Structures are given as structure tokens and as C-alpha cells.
CSV table of N, CA, C and O in Angstrom, one decimal:
chain,number,residue,atom,x,y,z
A,1,ARG,N,106.0,101.8,77.8
A,1,ARG,CA,106.8,101.2,78.9
A,1,ARG,C,107.6,100.1,78.3
A,1,ARG,O,107.2,99.4,77.4
A,2,PRO,N,108.8,99.9,78.8
A,2,PRO,CA,109.7,98.8,78.3
A,2,PRO,C,109.0,97.5,78.5
A,2,PRO,O,108.2,97.3,79.5
A,3,LEU,N,109.3,96.6,77.7
A,3,LEU,CA,108.7,95.2,77.7
A,3,LEU,C,109.0,94.5,79.0
A,3,LEU,O,108.1,93.9,79.6
A,4,ASP,N,110.2,94.6,79.5
A,4,ASP,CA,110.5,93.9,80.8
A,4,ASP,C,109.7,94.4,81.9
A,4,ASP,O,109.3,93.7,82.8
A,5,ARG,N,109.4,95.7,81.9
A,5,ARG,CA,108.5,96.3,83.0
A,5,ARG,C,107.1,95.8,82.9
A,5,ARG,O,106.4,95.5,83.8
A,6,GLN,N,106.6,95.7,81.6
A,6,GLN,CA,105.3,95.2,81.4
A,6,GLN,C,105.2,93.7,81.9
A,6,GLN,O,104.2,93.3,82.6
A,7,PHE,N,106.2,92.9,81.6
A,7,PHE,CA,106.2,91.5,82.0
A,7,PHE,C,106.3,91.5,83.5
A,7,PHE,O,105.6,90.7,84.2
A,8,TYR,N,107.1,92.3,84.1
A,8,TYR,CA,107.3,92.4,85.5
A,8,TYR,C,106.0,92.7,86.3
A,8,TYR,O,105.6,92.0,87.2
A,9,ASN,N,105.2,93.6,85.7
A,9,ASN,CA,103.9,94.0,86.3
A,9,ASN,C,103.0,92.8,86.2
A,9,ASN,O,102.2,92.5,87.2
A,10,PHE,N,103.0,92.1,85.1
A,10,PHE,CA,102.1,90.9,84.9
A,10,PHE,C,102.5,89.8,85.9
A,10,PHE,O,101.7,89.2,86.5
A,11,LYS,N,103.8,89.7,86.1
A,11,LYS,CA,104.3,88.7,87.0
A,11,LYS,C,103.8,88.9,88.4
A,11,LYS,O,103.3,88.1,89.1
A,12,GLY,N,103.9,90.2,88.9
A,12,GLY,CA,103.4,90.5,90.2
A,12,GLY,C,102.0,90.3,90.4
A,12,GLY,O,101.5,89.8,91.4
A,13,LEU,N,101.2,90.7,89.4
A,13,LEU,CA,99.7,90.5,89.4
A,13,LEU,C,99.4,89.0,89.5
A,13,LEU,O,98.6,88.6,90.3
A,14,PHE,N,100.0,88.2,88.6
A,14,PHE,CA,99.8,86.8,88.6
A,14,PHE,C,100.1,86.2,89.9
A,14,PHE,O,99.3,85.4,90.5
A,15,LEU,N,101.2,86.5,90.6
A,15,LEU,CA,101.6,86.0,91.8
A,15,LEU,C,100.6,86.4,92.9
A,15,LEU,O,100.3,85.6,93.8
A,16,ARG,N,100.2,87.6,92.9
A,16,ARG,CA,99.2,88.1,93.9
A,16,ARG,C,97.9,87.3,93.7
A,16,ARG,O,97.2,86.9,94.7
A,17,LEU,N,97.5,87.0,92.5
A,17,LEU,CA,96.2,86.3,92.3
A,17,LEU,C,96.4,84.9,92.8
A,17,LEU,O,95.5,84.3,93.4
A,18,ILE,N,97.5,84.2,92.6
A,18,ILE,CA,97.7,82.9,93.1
A,18,ILE,C,97.7,82.9,94.6
A,18,ILE,O,97.1,82.0,95.2
A,19,ASN,N,98.4,83.8,95.2
A,19,ASN,CA,98.5,83.8,96.6
A,19,ASN,C,97.4,84.5,97.4
A,19,ASN,O,97.4,84.5,98.6
A,20,HIS,N,96.5,85.2,96.6
A,20,HIS,CA,95.4,86.0,97.3
A,20,HIS,C,96.0,87.0,98.3
A,20,HIS,O,95.6,87.1,99.4
A,21,THR,N,97.1,87.6,97.9
A,21,THR,CA,97.7,88.6,98.7
A,21,THR,C,97.7,90.0,98.1
A,21,THR,O,97.3,90.1,96.9
A,22,THR,N,98.2,90.9,98.8
A,22,THR,CA,98.4,92.3,98.3
A,22,THR,C,99.8,92.7,98.3
A,22,THR,O,100.6,92.0,99.0
A,23,SER,N,100.2,93.8,97.7
A,23,SER,CA,101.5,94.2,97.8
A,23,SER,C,102.0,94.5,99.2
A,23,SER,O,103.2,94.5,99.5
A,24,GLU,N,101.1,94.8,100.1
A,24,GLU,CA,101.5,95.1,101.5
A,24,GLU,C,102.0,93.8,102.1
A,24,GLU,O,102.9,93.9,103.0
A,25,THR,N,101.5,92.6,101.7
A,25,THR,CA,102.0,91.4,102.3
A,25,THR,C,103.2,90.8,101.6
A,25,THR,O,103.8,89.9,102.0
A,26,MET,N,103.5,91.4,100.4
A,26,MET,CA,104.6,91.0,99.6
A,26,MET,C,105.5,92.2,99.4
A,26,MET,O,105.5,92.8,98.3
A,27,PRO,N,106.2,92.8,100.4
A,27,PRO,CA,106.8,94.1,100.3
A,27,PRO,C,107.8,94.2,99.2
A,27,PRO,O,108.0,95.3,98.7
A,28,SER,N,108.5,93.2,98.9
A,28,SER,CA,109.6,93.3,97.9
A,28,SER,C,109.5,92.5,96.7
A,28,SER,O,110.0,92.9,95.6
A,29,VAL,N,108.9,91.4,96.8
A,29,VAL,CA,108.9,90.4,95.7
A,29,VAL,C,108.4,91.1,94.4
A,29,VAL,O,108.9,90.8,93.3
A,30,ASP,N,107.4,91.9,94.4
A,30,ASP,CA,106.9,92.5,93.2
A,30,ASP,C,107.3,94.0,93.1
A,30,ASP,O,106.7,94.7,92.2
A,31,ALA,N,108.3,94.4,93.8
A,31,ALA,CA,108.8,95.8,93.7
A,31,ALA,C,110.0,95.8,92.7
A,31,ALA,O,110.8,94.9,92.6
A,32,PRO,N,110.1,96.9,91.9
A,32,PRO,CA,111.3,97.0,91.0
A,32,PRO,C,112.5,97.2,91.8
A,32,PRO,O,112.5,97.7,93.0
A,33,TRP,N,113.7,96.9,91.3
A,33,TRP,CA,114.9,97.0,91.9
A,33,TRP,C,115.1,98.4,92.6
A,33,TRP,O,115.6,98.4,93.8
A,34,THR,N,114.8,99.4,91.9
A,34,THR,CA,115.0,100.8,92.5
A,34,THR,C,114.2,101.1,93.7
A,34,THR,O,114.5,102.0,94.5
A,35,GLU,N,113.2,100.3,94.0
A,35,GLU,CA,112.4,100.5,95.2
A,35,GLU,C,112.8,99.6,96.4
A,35,GLU,O,112.2,99.7,97.4
A,36,LEU,N,113.8,98.7,96.1
A,36,LEU,CA,114.3,97.9,97.2
A,36,LEU,C,115.2,98.8,98.1
A,36,LEU,O,115.9,99.6,97.6
A,37,SER,N,115.2,98.5,99.4
A,37,SER,CA,116.2,99.2,100.3
A,37,SER,C,117.6,98.7,100.0
A,37,SER,O,117.8,97.7,99.3
A,38,SER,N,118.6,99.4,100.5
A,38,SER,CA,119.9,99.0,100.2
A,38,SER,C,120.2,97.6,100.9
A,38,SER,O,120.9,96.8,100.3
A,39,ASP,N,119.6,97.3,102.0
A,39,ASP,CA,119.7,96.0,102.7
A,39,ASP,C,119.1,94.9,101.8
A,39,ASP,O,119.6,93.8,101.7
A,40,GLN,N,117.9,95.2,101.2
A,40,GLN,CA,117.3,94.3,100.3
A,40,GLN,C,118.1,94.0,99.1
A,40,GLN,O,118.2,92.9,98.6
A,41,GLN,N,118.6,95.1,98.5
A,41,GLN,CA,119.5,94.9,97.3
A,41,GLN,C,120.7,94.1,97.6
A,41,GLN,O,121.1,93.2,96.9
A,42,ALA,N,121.3,94.3,98.8
A,42,ALA,CA,122.5,93.5,99.2
A,42,ALA,C,122.1,92.0,99.4
A,42,ALA,O,122.8,91.1,99.0
A,43,ALA,N,120.9,91.8,100.0
A,43,ALA,CA,120.4,90.4,100.1
A,43,ALA,C,120.2,89.8,98.7
A,43,ALA,O,120.6,88.6,98.5
A,44,ALA,N,119.6,90.6,97.8
A,44,ALA,CA,119.4,90.1,96.5
A,44,ALA,C,120.7,89.7,95.8
A,44,ALA,O,120.8,88.7,95.1
A,45,GLU,N,121.7,90.6,95.9
A,45,GLU,CA,123.0,90.4,95.3
A,45,GLU,C,123.7,89.2,95.9
A,45,GLU,O,124.4,88.5,95.1
A,46,SER,N,123.4,88.9,97.1
A,46,SER,CA,124.1,87.8,97.8
A,46,SER,C,123.6,86.4,97.2
A,46,SER,O,124.4,85.5,97.3
A,47,VAL,N,122.5,86.4,96.6
A,47,VAL,CA,122.0,85.2,96.0
A,47,VAL,C,122.1,85.2,94.4
A,47,VAL,O,121.6,84.3,93.8
A,48,GLY,N,122.7,86.3,93.9
A,48,GLY,CA,123.0,86.3,92.5
A,48,GLY,C,122.1,87.3,91.6
A,48,GLY,O,122.4,87.4,90.4
A,49,TYR,N,121.2,88.0,92.3
A,49,TYR,CA,120.4,89.0,91.5
A,49,TYR,C,121.2,90.2,91.2
A,49,TYR,O,122.0,90.6,92.0
A,50,THR,N,121.0,90.7,90.0
A,50,THR,CA,121.4,92.1,89.6
A,50,THR,C,120.1,92.9,89.4
A,50,THR,O,119.0,92.3,89.4
A,51,ALA,N,120.2,94.2,89.2
A,51,ALA,CA,119.0,94.9,88.9
A,51,ALA,C,118.3,94.4,87.7
A,51,ALA,O,117.1,94.2,87.7
A,52,ALA,N,119.1,94.1,86.6
A,52,ALA,CA,118.4,93.6,85.4
A,52,ALA,C,117.7,92.2,85.6
A,52,ALA,O,116.6,92.0,85.2
A,53,ILE,N,118.4,91.3,86.3
A,53,ILE,CA,117.8,90.0,86.6
A,53,ILE,C,116.5,90.2,87.5
A,53,ILE,O,115.5,89.6,87.2
A,54,TRP,N,116.6,91.0,88.5
A,54,TRP,CA,115.5,91.2,89.4
A,54,TRP,C,114.3,91.7,88.7
A,54,TRP,O,113.2,91.4,88.9
A,55,ASN,N,114.6,92.6,87.7
A,55,ASN,CA,113.5,93.2,86.9
A,55,ASN,C,113.0,92.4,85.8
A,55,ASN,O,112.2,92.9,85.0
A,56,GLY,N,113.4,91.1,85.7
A,56,GLY,CA,112.8,90.2,84.8
A,56,GLY,C,113.7,89.8,83.6
A,56,GLY,O,113.2,89.2,82.7
A,57,ASN,N,114.9,90.2,83.6
A,57,ASN,CA,115.8,89.9,82.4
A,57,ASN,C,116.8,88.8,82.8
A,57,ASN,O,118.0,89.1,82.8
A,58,GLY,N,116.4,87.7,83.1
A,58,GLY,CA,117.2,86.6,83.3
A,58,GLY,C,116.8,85.8,84.6
A,58,GLY,O,115.8,86.1,85.2
A,59,LYS,N,117.6,84.8,84.9
A,59,LYS,CA,117.3,84.0,86.1
A,59,LYS,C,118.6,83.8,86.9
A,59,LYS,O,119.7,83.9,86.3
A,60,ILE,N,118.5,83.4,88.1
A,60,ILE,CA,119.6,83.0,89.0
A,60,ILE,C,119.6,81.5,89.2
A,60,ILE,O,118.5,80.9,89.1
A,61,PRO,N,120.7,80.9,89.4
A,61,PRO,CA,120.7,79.4,89.6
A,61,PRO,C,119.7,78.9,90.7
A,61,PRO,O,119.1,77.9,90.5
A,62,ALA,N,119.5,79.7,91.7
A,62,ALA,CA,118.6,79.3,92.8
A,62,ALA,C,117.2,79.1,92.3
A,62,ALA,O,116.4,78.4,92.9
A,63,GLU,N,116.8,79.8,91.3
A,63,GLU,CA,115.4,79.7,90.7
A,63,GLU,C,115.1,78.3,90.2
A,63,GLU,O,114.0,78.0,89.9
A,64,GLU,N,116.2,77.5,90.0
A,64,GLU,CA,116.0,76.2,89.5
A,64,GLU,C,115.7,75.2,90.6
A,64,GLU,O,115.4,74.0,90.4
A,65,LYS,N,115.7,75.7,91.8
A,65,LYS,CA,115.5,74.8,93.0
A,65,LYS,C,114.2,75.1,93.8
A,65,LYS,O,113.8,76.3,93.8
A,66,GLU,N,113.7,74.1,94.4
A,66,GLU,CA,112.6,74.3,95.3
A,66,GLU,C,113.2,74.9,96.6
A,66,GLU,O,114.4,74.8,96.9
A,67,TRP,N,112.3,75.5,97.4
A,67,TRP,CA,112.7,76.1,98.7
A,67,TRP,C,113.5,75.2,99.6
A,67,TRP,O,114.5,75.6,100.1
A,68,ASP,N,113.0,74.0,99.7
A,68,ASP,CA,113.7,73.1,100.7
A,68,ASP,C,115.1,72.6,100.1
A,68,ASP,O,115.9,72.0,100.9
A,69,GLU,N,115.4,72.9,98.9
A,69,GLU,CA,116.7,72.5,98.3
A,69,GLU,C,117.7,73.7,98.5
A,69,GLU,O,118.9,73.5,98.2
A,70,LEU,N,117.3,74.8,98.9
A,70,LEU,CA,118.1,76.0,99.1
A,70,LEU,C,118.8,76.0,100.5
A,70,LEU,O,118.3,75.4,101.4
A,71,SER,N,120.0,76.5,100.5
A,71,SER,CA,120.8,76.6,101.8
A,71,SER,C,120.1,77.5,102.7
A,71,SER,O,119.3,78.4,102.3
A,72,GLU,N,120.3,77.4,104.0
A,72,GLU,CA,119.7,78.3,105.0
A,72,GLU,C,120.1,79.8,104.7
A,72,GLU,O,119.3,80.7,104.9
A,73,GLU,N,121.4,80.0,104.3
A,73,GLU,CA,121.9,81.3,104.0
A,73,GLU,C,121.1,81.9,102.8
A,73,GLU,O,120.7,83.1,102.9
A,74,VAL,N,120.8,81.2,101.8
A,74,VAL,CA,120.0,81.7,100.7
A,74,VAL,C,118.6,81.9,101.1
A,74,VAL,O,118.0,83.0,100.8
A,75,ARG,N,118.0,81.0,101.9
A,75,ARG,CA,116.6,81.2,102.3
A,75,ARG,C,116.5,82.5,103.2
A,75,ARG,O,115.5,83.3,103.0
A,76,THR,N,117.5,82.7,104.0
A,76,THR,CA,117.5,83.9,104.9
A,76,THR,C,117.5,85.2,104.0
A,76,THR,O,116.8,86.1,104.3
A,77,ALA,N,118.4,85.2,103.0
A,77,ALA,CA,118.4,86.3,102.1
A,77,ALA,C,117.1,86.5,101.4
A,77,ALA,O,116.6,87.7,101.2
A,78,LEU,N,116.5,85.4,100.9
A,78,LEU,CA,115.3,85.5,100.2
A,78,LEU,C,114.1,86.0,101.0
A,78,LEU,O,113.2,86.7,100.6
A,79,GLU,N,114.1,85.6,102.3
A,79,GLU,CA,113.1,86.1,103.3
A,79,GLU,C,113.2,87.6,103.4
A,79,GLU,O,112.1,88.3,103.6
A,80,LYS,N,114.4,88.2,103.4
A,80,LYS,CA,114.5,89.6,103.4
A,80,LYS,C,113.9,90.3,102.2
A,80,LYS,O,113.6,91.5,102.3
A,81,LEU,N,113.7,89.6,101.2
A,81,LEU,CA,113.1,90.1,100.0
A,81,LEU,C,111.6,89.8,99.9
A,81,LEU,O,111.0,90.2,98.9
A,82,GLY,N,111.1,89.2,100.9
A,82,GLY,CA,109.6,89.0,100.9
A,82,GLY,C,109.2,87.6,100.5
A,82,GLY,O,108.0,87.3,100.4
A,83,TYR,N,110.2,86.7,100.2
A,83,TYR,CA,109.9,85.3,99.9
A,83,TYR,C,109.7,84.5,101.1
A,83,TYR,O,110.3,84.7,102.1
A,84,ASP,N,108.8,83.5,101.0
A,84,ASP,CA,108.7,82.4,101.9
A,84,ASP,C,108.6,81.1,101.0
A,84,ASP,O,108.7,81.2,99.8
A,85,GLU,N,108.5,80.0,101.7
A,85,GLU,CA,108.5,78.7,100.9
A,85,GLU,C,107.4,78.7,99.9
A,85,GLU,O,107.6,78.4,98.7
A,86,ASP,N,106.2,79.1,100.2
A,86,ASP,CA,105.0,79.1,99.3
A,86,ASP,C,105.3,80.0,98.1
A,86,ASP,O,105.1,79.7,97.0
A,87,GLU,N,105.7,81.2,98.4
A,87,GLU,CA,105.9,82.3,97.4
A,87,GLU,C,107.0,81.8,96.4
A,87,GLU,O,106.9,81.9,95.2
A,88,TRP,N,108.1,81.3,97.0
A,88,TRP,CA,109.2,80.8,96.1
A,88,TRP,C,108.8,79.7,95.2
A,88,TRP,O,109.0,79.7,94.0
A,89,ASP,N,108.1,78.7,95.8
A,89,ASP,CA,107.7,77.5,95.0
A,89,ASP,C,106.6,77.9,94.0
A,89,ASP,O,106.6,77.3,92.9
A,90,GLU,N,105.7,78.8,94.3
A,90,GLU,CA,104.7,79.2,93.4
A,90,GLU,C,105.3,80.0,92.2
A,90,GLU,O,104.8,80.0,91.1
A,91,GLU,N,106.3,80.8,92.5
A,91,GLU,CA,107.0,81.5,91.4
A,91,GLU,C,107.6,80.6,90.4
A,91,GLU,O,107.6,80.8,89.2
A,92,ALA,N,108.1,79.5,90.9
A,92,ALA,CA,108.7,78.4,90.0
A,92,ALA,C,107.6,77.9,89.1
A,92,ALA,O,107.8,77.7,87.9
A,93,LEU,N,106.4,77.7,89.7
A,93,LEU,CA,105.2,77.3,88.9
A,93,LEU,C,104.9,78.3,87.9
A,93,LEU,O,104.6,77.9,86.7
A,94,TYR,N,104.9,79.6,88.2
A,94,TYR,CA,104.6,80.6,87.3
A,94,TYR,C,105.5,80.5,86.1
A,94,TYR,O,105.1,80.6,84.9
A,95,PHE,N,106.8,80.4,86.3
A,95,PHE,CA,107.8,80.4,85.2
A,95,PHE,C,107.6,79.1,84.4
A,95,PHE,O,107.8,79.1,83.1
A,96,ALA,N,107.2,78.0,85.0
A,96,ALA,CA,106.9,76.8,84.2
A,96,ALA,C,105.7,77.0,83.3
A,96,ALA,O,105.7,76.6,82.1
A,97,LEU,N,104.7,77.6,83.8
A,97,LEU,CA,103.5,77.9,83.0
A,97,LEU,C,103.8,78.9,81.9
A,97,LEU,O,103.4,78.7,80.7
A,98,MET,N,104.7,79.9,82.1
A,98,MET,CA,105.0,80.8,81.1
A,98,MET,C,105.8,80.1,80.0
A,98,MET,O,105.7,80.4,78.8
A,99,THR,N,106.7,79.2,80.4
A,99,THR,CA,107.4,78.4,79.4
A,99,THR,C,106.5,77.6,78.5
A,99,THR,O,106.7,77.6,77.3
A,100,VAL,N,105.5,76.9,79.1
A,100,VAL,CA,104.6,76.2,78.3
A,100,VAL,C,103.8,77.1,77.4
A,100,VAL,O,103.6,76.7,76.2
A,101,MET,N,103.3,78.2,77.9
A,101,MET,CA,102.6,79.1,77.1
A,101,MET,C,103.4,79.7,75.9
A,101,MET,O,102.9,79.8,74.8
A,102,THR,N,104.7,80.0,76.2
A,102,THR,CA,105.6,80.5,75.1
A,102,THR,C,105.8,79.4,74.0
A,102,THR,O,105.7,79.7,72.9
A,103,PHE,N,106.0,78.1,74.5
A,103,PHE,CA,106.2,77.0,73.5
A,103,PHE,C,104.9,76.9,72.7
A,103,PHE,O,105.0,76.8,71.5
A,104,HIS,N,103.8,76.9,73.4
A,104,HIS,CA,102.5,76.7,72.6
A,104,HIS,C,102.3,77.8,71.6
A,104,HIS,O,101.9,77.6,70.5
A,105,ASN,N,102.6,79.1,72.0
A,105,ASN,CA,102.4,80.2,71.1
A,105,ASN,C,103.3,80.2,69.9
A,105,ASN,O,102.9,80.6,68.8
A,106,HIS,N,104.5,79.6,70.0
A,106,HIS,CA,105.4,79.5,68.9
A,106,HIS,C,105.3,78.3,68.1
A,106,HIS,O,105.7,78.3,66.9
A,107,HIS,N,104.7,77.2,68.6
A,107,HIS,CA,104.7,76.0,67.9
A,107,HIS,C,103.3,75.5,67.5
A,107,HIS,O,103.2,74.6,66.7
A,108,CYS,N,102.3,76.1,68.1
A,108,CYS,CA,100.9,75.6,67.8
A,108,CYS,C,100.2,76.8,67.2
A,108,CYS,O,100.1,77.8,67.7
A,109,ARG,N,99.6,76.5,66.1
A,109,ARG,CA,98.8,77.5,65.3
A,109,ARG,C,97.4,77.1,65.3
A,109,ARG,O,97.0,76.0,65.0
A,110,TRP,N,96.5,78.1,65.6
A,110,TRP,CA,95.1,77.9,65.6
A,110,TRP,C,94.6,78.0,64.1
A,110,TRP,O,95.1,78.9,63.4
A,111,LYS,N,93.7,77.2,63.7
A,111,LYS,CA,93.2,77.2,62.3
A,111,LYS,C,91.8,77.7,62.3
A,111,LYS,O,91.1,77.5,63.1
């Protein structure tokens, strides 16, 4: 399987563990681009996602913001994708943790 898909599956699992939810309660957040409806893809594109970015190959500017910093228009689009305030802010925490882990793995060596 491609690396981005493996990462994407790990991301979905990690977020479900944090949220104690299942894929039924997060209908789109952990779905690959090809499984989004055309309305969901349009909502995703309206906030800057492309198929590649959605599937884990990049970020959109909104990902640098907390939920309450997003415009109402952006929040409405994200809600169509299965996000809410908790989900959005916890995903920001996930990416922060991954950044720390990546830094640690590249710069700290166990002896």
C-alpha cells in the first residue's frame, strides 16, 4: 500500500482512539477522497483541500487555526465533512504530536 494511505489509516485510527468514536460517527473525516460524496468534495475544495491534500499529502492554511478562529463559512464546510470543534482541534493536536515524534526520531538516537 502507498505510504500516504498507511499514514492516513493510522491518522483515522489515532483520531478514533482520542475521540472514542467509530467511523459511523465520523462519516467523512477518516474516509479517503474517493469515498466522499460530490457535495463533500465540493465542501472540501471550498476550504482548500485537493484529493492529494485530503489523503495526507499536505496541509491547508485553515489547519493552522483553532476552530474558533475559522470563519463561519469555513466551519460550515468542515461540518459537511464530519468535523466539529472537538474533532478539528484534536486533529491539530495529532499533527503537533506527529511533528514532535518526527523531530525526536530524526534528532535523538537511543544508545
